[in-house]
XYZ file of C-alpha atoms in Angstrom:
522
model
C 149.247 254.227 126.832
C 148.540 250.618 125.776
C 147.548 249.767 122.204
C 146.390 253.336 121.729
C 144.189 253.467 124.836
C 145.329 255.723 127.654
C 145.052 254.592 131.263
C 141.419 255.213 132.126
C 139.837 254.201 135.421
C 137.284 251.387 135.516
C 135.447 250.028 138.542
C 134.158 246.469 138.507
C 131.428 245.686 141.036
C 131.626 242.028 141.984
C 134.322 239.379 141.630
C 132.220 236.629 140.092
C 133.321 234.984 136.852
C 132.091 237.855 134.659
C 133.685 240.529 136.815
C 136.971 238.675 137.097
C 137.247 238.159 133.340
C 136.387 241.758 132.508
C 138.855 243.005 135.145
C 141.680 240.853 133.808
C 141.053 241.714 130.161
C 140.686 245.444 130.783
C 143.791 245.542 132.965
C 145.674 243.699 130.228
C 144.627 246.497 127.869
C 146.272 249.028 130.184
C 143.212 250.397 131.982
C 143.302 251.245 135.683
C 140.955 248.628 137.159
C 139.596 248.410 140.697
C 137.352 245.503 141.696
C 135.081 246.021 144.696
C 133.523 242.901 146.181
C 131.163 242.520 149.142
C 132.503 239.067 150.050
C 135.889 238.333 151.559
C 137.186 236.416 148.531
C 136.733 236.187 144.751
C 134.390 233.853 142.939
C 130.814 234.969 143.520
C 128.906 231.705 143.216
C 132.267 229.929 142.752
C 132.753 230.201 146.499
C 134.691 227.900 148.783
C 132.972 226.630 151.927
C 134.607 225.418 155.164
C 133.773 221.846 156.143
C 135.718 221.117 159.301
C 139.381 220.913 158.235
C 138.479 220.890 154.529
C 137.327 223.407 151.922
C 134.496 222.396 149.565
C 133.156 224.126 146.452
C 129.827 225.672 147.397
C 128.784 226.558 143.854
C 129.510 225.278 140.337
C 131.497 222.045 140.198
C 131.666 221.257 136.460
C 134.338 222.862 134.269
C 133.513 222.810 130.546
C 134.259 224.889 127.430
C 137.963 225.072 128.170
C 138.690 226.895 124.870
C 136.770 229.898 126.251
C 139.241 230.189 129.122
C 142.265 229.392 126.980
C 141.281 232.361 124.788
C 140.749 234.664 127.776
C 144.163 233.857 129.251
C 145.801 234.164 125.820
C 144.239 237.632 125.420
C 146.003 238.523 128.681
C 149.351 237.170 127.435
C 149.157 234.087 129.647
C 148.371 230.386 129.563
C 145.594 228.747 131.555
C 147.790 225.790 132.512
C 150.308 228.155 134.130
C 147.638 229.168 136.641
C 145.659 225.950 137.070
C 146.281 222.215 137.191
C 143.634 220.510 135.054
C 142.969 216.911 134.086
C 140.367 215.660 131.594
C 137.514 213.609 132.999
C 137.150 210.198 131.384
C 133.762 209.643 133.021
C 131.425 212.620 132.665
C 128.975 211.511 135.343
C 127.522 208.451 137.067
C 123.712 208.202 137.065
C 121.530 206.033 139.280
C 117.858 205.077 139.439
C 117.627 202.844 142.458
C 119.628 199.740 141.561
C 120.031 200.809 137.905
C 123.241 202.607 137.017
C 124.681 204.274 133.896
C 127.947 206.116 133.287
C 128.450 208.591 130.450
C 131.976 208.853 129.145
C 134.139 211.427 127.402
C 134.522 208.843 124.628
C 131.229 208.911 122.700
C 131.561 205.323 121.526
C 131.962 204.142 125.117
C 128.790 206.015 126.024
C 126.936 204.467 123.079
C 128.017 200.999 124.199
C 127.048 201.770 127.814
C 123.593 202.972 126.777
C 123.151 199.890 124.608
C 123.967 197.652 127.566
C 121.692 199.716 129.821
C 118.617 200.193 127.616
C 119.087 198.332 124.337
C 120.400 198.860 120.825
C 117.569 201.137 119.704
C 118.255 203.578 122.552
C 121.966 203.508 121.696
C 121.133 204.467 118.112
C 118.874 207.210 119.473
C 121.742 208.531 121.556
C 123.986 208.721 118.501
C 121.347 210.736 116.627
C 120.770 212.908 119.700
C 124.485 213.750 119.920
C 124.504 214.725 116.262
C 121.554 217.075 116.735
C 122.959 218.587 119.945
C 126.175 219.392 118.078
C 124.266 220.784 115.091
C 122.255 223.115 117.355
C 125.394 224.289 119.140
C 127.237 224.999 115.892
C 124.240 226.903 114.529
C 124.005 229.152 117.605
C 127.643 229.561 118.615
C 128.623 232.573 116.514
C 125.328 234.452 116.048
C 124.021 233.975 119.607
C 126.509 232.666 122.167
C 129.357 234.873 120.941
C 127.144 237.664 119.582
C 127.175 240.887 121.617
C 123.497 241.869 121.281
C 121.476 239.163 119.512
C 117.792 239.640 118.831
C 115.356 237.159 117.344
C 115.600 238.993 114.035
C 119.392 239.253 113.978
C 119.749 235.607 114.959
C 117.333 234.453 112.268
C 119.123 236.588 109.675
C 122.569 235.303 110.619
C 121.395 231.700 110.596
C 119.652 232.151 107.258
C 122.856 233.495 105.725
C 124.992 230.705 107.185
C 122.650 227.755 106.685
C 118.911 228.288 106.143
C 118.159 224.743 107.347
C 119.285 225.747 110.844
C 116.179 227.923 111.183
C 114.128 224.738 111.277
C 116.384 222.536 113.384
C 117.138 224.520 116.553
C 113.715 223.617 118.028
C 112.865 226.883 119.836
C 109.118 226.105 119.987
C 109.280 222.527 121.313
C 110.000 221.621 124.925
C 113.183 219.747 125.734
C 111.177 216.875 127.230
C 109.151 216.431 124.056
C 112.214 216.771 121.875
C 113.977 214.019 123.793
C 111.060 211.748 122.970
C 112.270 211.736 119.363
C 115.391 209.881 120.488
C 114.579 207.961 123.657
C 111.661 205.775 124.667
C 113.298 204.844 127.952
C 112.068 207.420 130.472
C 115.316 207.110 132.428
C 117.282 208.421 129.462
C 114.817 211.266 129.003
C 115.394 212.104 132.665
C 119.154 211.980 132.231
C 119.276 214.324 129.257
C 116.339 216.405 130.484
C 118.406 217.218 133.550
C 120.624 219.420 131.391
C 117.823 221.997 131.661
C 118.701 222.416 135.326
C 122.206 223.532 134.306
C 120.530 226.865 133.593
C 117.907 226.563 136.343
C 115.026 225.528 134.083
C 112.460 222.769 133.844
C 112.828 220.268 130.967
C 109.045 220.484 130.561
C 109.111 224.261 129.989
C 112.450 225.092 128.362
C 113.010 224.861 124.597
C 114.588 221.781 123.055
C 117.337 224.148 121.898
C 118.989 223.373 125.243
C 120.000 220.020 123.816
C 123.183 221.936 122.971
C 124.254 221.619 126.634
C 124.731 217.899 126.069
C 127.198 218.705 123.304
C 129.067 221.175 125.520
C 129.534 218.551 128.226
C 130.395 215.770 125.784
C 133.065 218.059 124.304
C 135.070 217.858 127.502
C 134.775 218.047 131.281
C 137.876 218.922 133.265
C 138.765 218.428 136.922
C 140.625 221.294 138.613
C 143.023 220.882 141.503
C 141.449 222.981 144.225
C 138.006 222.828 142.628
C 136.191 225.583 140.791
C 137.210 228.163 143.383
C 140.743 227.675 142.069
C 139.529 229.107 138.750
C 138.366 232.237 140.556
C 141.761 232.560 142.227
C 143.494 232.064 138.882
C 141.464 234.828 137.232
C 142.149 237.097 140.208
C 145.890 236.421 139.893
C 145.738 237.117 136.149
C 144.065 240.473 136.769
C 146.506 241.406 139.555
C 149.441 240.550 137.278
C 148.236 243.288 134.920
C 147.743 245.822 137.688
C 144.124 245.381 138.785
C 143.393 246.050 142.444
C 140.894 244.057 144.544
C 139.040 245.432 147.526
C 137.156 242.766 149.437
C 134.540 243.203 152.161
C 133.623 246.408 150.293
C 129.929 246.344 149.361
C 128.691 249.110 147.066
C 125.872 251.290 148.356
C 125.315 253.464 145.274
C 126.446 253.805 141.688
C 127.074 257.526 141.295
C 125.985 259.510 138.246
C 125.755 263.002 136.841
C 124.071 264.374 133.720
C 126.681 262.686 131.508
C 126.447 259.221 133.056
C 128.364 257.198 135.618
C 130.899 258.954 137.859
C 131.866 256.128 140.220
C 130.556 254.273 143.258
C 129.933 254.937 146.922
C 130.816 252.076 149.251
C 128.769 251.112 152.297
C 131.551 252.704 154.362
C 130.811 256.071 152.743
C 134.034 256.122 150.723
C 133.663 257.239 147.113
C 135.635 255.833 144.196
C 135.602 257.757 140.931
C 135.471 256.364 137.393
C 133.532 257.110 134.227
C 133.234 253.380 133.440
C 131.639 250.835 135.791
C 130.944 247.153 135.121
C 128.274 245.718 137.395
C 128.746 241.993 137.987
C 125.797 241.814 140.376
C 122.507 240.226 139.342
C 120.648 242.774 137.173
C 117.595 242.265 139.394
C 119.458 244.111 142.149
C 119.952 247.091 139.843
C 116.287 247.090 138.857
C 115.241 246.940 142.521
C 117.190 250.116 143.243
C 119.804 248.462 145.425
C 122.493 250.548 143.720
C 120.458 253.740 143.787
C 117.375 255.078 142.042
C 119.420 256.835 139.350
C 120.507 253.544 137.802
C 117.427 251.402 138.498
C 116.319 251.764 134.876
C 119.595 250.239 133.653
C 118.199 246.698 133.879
C 114.724 245.211 133.478
C 112.879 244.039 136.604
C 112.704 240.324 137.329
C 109.217 239.106 138.317
C 109.522 236.213 140.810
C 107.590 233.960 138.431
C 110.385 234.379 135.842
C 113.202 233.365 138.156
C 115.311 230.288 137.584
C 115.689 227.562 140.175
C 117.500 227.863 143.460
C 118.852 224.950 145.501
C 119.499 223.343 148.835
C 123.246 222.713 148.966
C 124.986 220.651 151.639
C 128.776 221.093 151.774
C 130.326 218.510 154.029
C 133.372 216.497 155.016
C 131.746 213.133 155.552
C 131.988 209.384 155.312
C 130.010 207.424 152.738
C 129.385 203.759 152.079
C 127.397 201.374 149.906
C 127.655 203.049 146.477
C 130.757 203.544 144.298
C 130.742 207.313 143.857
C 132.418 208.857 140.829
C 133.457 212.526 140.822
C 130.048 213.658 139.458
C 126.932 211.661 140.406
C 123.175 212.027 139.885
C 120.538 210.054 141.793
C 117.197 210.426 140.021
C 113.745 210.577 141.550
C 111.127 208.065 140.504
C 108.716 210.682 139.123
C 110.329 213.554 137.230
C 107.019 215.184 136.272
C 105.923 215.331 139.918
C 109.297 216.711 140.925
C 109.079 219.679 138.557
C 105.375 220.202 139.248
C 106.329 220.715 142.898
C 109.079 223.169 141.972
C 106.669 225.073 139.715
C 104.251 225.242 142.651
C 106.933 226.731 144.909
C 107.687 223.580 146.924
C 110.766 221.473 147.490
C 109.871 218.089 145.942
C 108.915 215.213 148.217
C 111.160 212.895 146.191
C 114.001 215.018 144.759
C 116.736 214.231 142.301
C 120.081 214.566 144.091
C 123.444 215.623 142.645
C 126.702 214.803 144.458
C 130.171 216.044 143.635
C 132.681 213.809 145.388
C 135.623 216.180 145.137
C 138.266 213.731 146.289
C 137.366 211.007 143.797
C 138.734 210.695 140.257
C 136.253 211.100 137.425
C 135.543 207.368 137.180
C 135.437 206.803 140.926
C 137.567 204.854 143.324
C 137.512 203.960 146.997
C 137.380 206.647 149.637
C 139.502 206.408 152.736
C 137.726 207.993 155.675
C 135.990 211.306 155.329
C 135.751 212.974 151.920
C 134.673 216.365 150.581
C 131.139 216.351 149.182
C 128.746 218.843 147.696
C 125.154 217.574 147.705
C 122.510 219.539 145.789
C 118.722 219.387 145.505
C 116.791 221.837 143.318
C 114.461 224.247 145.122
C 112.198 227.173 144.166
C 113.715 230.661 144.274
C 111.621 232.036 147.130
C 114.401 232.944 149.522
C 113.156 236.508 149.844
C 109.717 235.276 150.921
C 110.169 231.941 152.666
C 112.651 230.846 155.310
C 112.646 227.126 155.934
C 112.039 226.157 159.555
C 114.295 223.707 161.358
C 111.635 221.017 160.953
C 111.373 221.715 157.210
C 115.149 221.556 156.816
C 115.212 218.216 158.648
C 112.442 216.925 156.390
C 114.278 218.013 153.227
C 117.445 216.353 154.451
C 115.610 213.124 155.301
C 114.075 213.018 151.819
C 117.454 213.622 150.210
C 119.028 210.817 152.241
C 116.119 208.510 151.347
C 116.720 209.124 147.633
C 120.371 208.171 148.030
C 119.460 205.099 150.054
C 117.367 203.786 147.134
C 120.665 203.301 145.304
C 122.437 201.930 148.347
C 124.371 205.077 149.314
C 124.705 206.018 152.972
C 126.016 209.480 153.814
C 126.862 210.833 157.228
C 126.323 214.558 157.730
C 128.166 215.480 160.921
C 126.909 218.890 162.139
C 130.439 220.051 162.905
C 131.592 219.532 159.302
C 128.369 220.240 157.367
C 126.849 223.526 156.183
C 123.469 223.799 154.459
C 122.855 226.718 152.086
C 119.197 227.434 151.278
C 117.417 229.828 148.921
C 117.402 232.326 151.796
C 121.193 231.958 152.059
C 121.591 232.698 148.362
C 119.192 235.660 148.590
C 121.392 237.119 151.317
C 124.485 236.611 149.158
C 122.852 237.744 145.902
C 120.056 240.182 146.824
C 116.839 240.602 144.823
C 117.114 237.103 143.344
C 115.104 235.090 145.850
C 118.084 232.770 145.698
C 117.746 232.122 141.943
C 121.145 230.856 140.853
C 120.813 231.333 137.090
C 119.005 234.647 136.554
C 115.909 234.449 134.367
C 114.541 230.958 133.762
C 115.012 229.688 130.209
C 111.322 228.974 129.734
C 109.739 229.608 126.338
C 111.191 230.507 122.984
C 112.000 234.160 123.777
C 113.495 233.867 127.282
C 117.049 233.866 125.954
C 116.451 237.262 124.322
C 115.110 238.787 127.562
C 118.432 238.608 129.350
C 120.171 241.976 129.608
C 123.253 242.498 127.450
C 126.429 244.328 128.449
C 124.900 247.629 127.243
C 122.679 249.636 129.566
C 120.684 252.841 129.287
C 123.127 254.590 131.623
C 126.236 255.898 129.806
C 129.349 254.274 131.211
C 127.528 251.448 132.993
C 127.927 247.879 131.719
C 126.664 244.491 132.877
C 128.366 241.120 133.236
C 127.530 237.828 134.909
C 125.505 234.666 134.539
C 122.191 236.532 134.640
C 123.152 238.523 131.541
C 123.700 237.452 127.940
C 124.772 234.833 126.872
C 123.432 233.051 129.954
C 124.173 231.077 133.116
C 127.066 228.787 133.883
C 130.712 229.638 134.452
C 131.786 229.632 130.776
C 128.823 231.805 129.760
C 129.452 234.195 132.651
C 133.075 234.390 131.528
C 131.917 235.202 127.996
C 129.695 237.943 129.420
C 132.780 239.480 131.016
C 134.586 239.354 127.679
C 131.602 241.006 125.986
C 131.469 243.737 128.650
C 135.172 244.386 128.119
C 134.749 244.610 124.342
C 131.717 246.896 124.626
C 133.477 249.231 127.054
C 136.590 249.446 124.886
C 134.491 250.140 121.804
C 132.623 252.941 123.569
C 135.858 254.343 124.925
C 137.384 254.437 121.463
C 134.236 256.040 120.066
C 134.298 258.712 122.757
C 137.887 259.560 121.922
C 137.149 259.781 118.237
C 134.400 262.232 119.144
C 136.841 264.251 121.217
C 139.350 264.324 118.354
C 136.593 265.675 116.119
C 136.084 268.717 118.348
C 135.000 271.851 116.520
C 137.187 274.999 116.460
C 136.784 277.000 119.633
C 136.860 273.903 121.831
C 133.245 272.804 121.371
C 133.311 269.028 120.981
C 130.648 266.583 119.941
C 128.732 264.801 122.696
C 130.473 261.725 124.109
C 129.189 258.386 122.884
C 126.774 256.566 125.163
C 125.892 252.958 125.537
C 122.759 251.688 123.882
C 119.501 250.559 125.410
C 119.360 247.267 127.209
C 118.646 244.387 124.880
């Protein structure tokens, strides 16, 4: 017994951020938790890739919203800093447009001065106003949407009206991010820079709502560098869960989620082994559920994902390489010369001819510094999520790589990509890792004013089955996926308590009320 909850079995499918958080928090509440994961290690998209003698993050590289993780570890009677070594980034990112260069800093005033030097005093004043609005949007949406378990358009509007009616008019759900940025910046380079935040959730700045300005506030609130990269966060969450008794079974893909007339009964592994539990959290992409990859009986637990609604995928080079000619910081963005053409190509299902390129130089401090010999790099170019339909040929891969290298060369950066220490992951790679997604890395694309409300919540139509992960509410990105795991934990515990109250209210003669079930998918 732990805080009034007896030791009930829970199975968590998938050891991504959402699954890891839910496993740790449920184990800390005294539940008997087993995590089954198809891969050989935790992390999901926070995977570590071999690059010769080195290991390189093959997924997310930016750690933000530290208070989310501080709260999760505190809820498990632990401290984040006891599991991870973190240092605050003083430079958020280095941005380049050919010979032009701009750093954004953790210190807002330094960023304002840098923008003034880069584009003039009027743009610096625009940046100050932009930061104020990004913060205002975040504050308006934090409690009713980001932290809310099952927000709808109506519930969000009602909560915002009660808190501050003016927020209903200032969150910009019906204006595109690109147009909204025009209110603050005339310099197209700055619109590119802040429009790129749309790609943090796999969207186009021309099609997503200006509400996503809030991402700028999240990043400006603090970026942290982790010793061991983002995969170290996955290992820390795994260790936290194990400390409270959770068990992890790797290389154990799930074939079927088992059910009876009352709901979930457990899972059947690809090996044929069956594990039994009345509560299952699925940390796979909901599209896999809807496609029947976990069995026909639970396919209705999540809405289908039409390919046209998918978020972006990517081409990701992980390498241990030498560079020269450009002073890399830890996070770097090399912009294309025509952003509209770039996203038009992505919308048309093509890798852009002139892509924007992101580089994480893992061995460099946040503000840069010289490299000595080979260094660990992740290089990313956005791509359409068609990995279940299109496999790039060797010639197409070579062409994409040549175009990426040409973009870097415009800013003076030379990068060697030795075959023996370089791995390229494509949309087809990500489809194989995360089936039914086409390689989409962020679930449903955040296009239009209602897309955020179309993401599944932790509730499903199948009693005892819950969802977590970046493709569920509140959205993509490691902190949001972690919050989804916390929401799944809270929903499961609430249902469990409700079921027990029903059992305690059993009628004389042993006839009890029906057990509580989870609600319909949001």
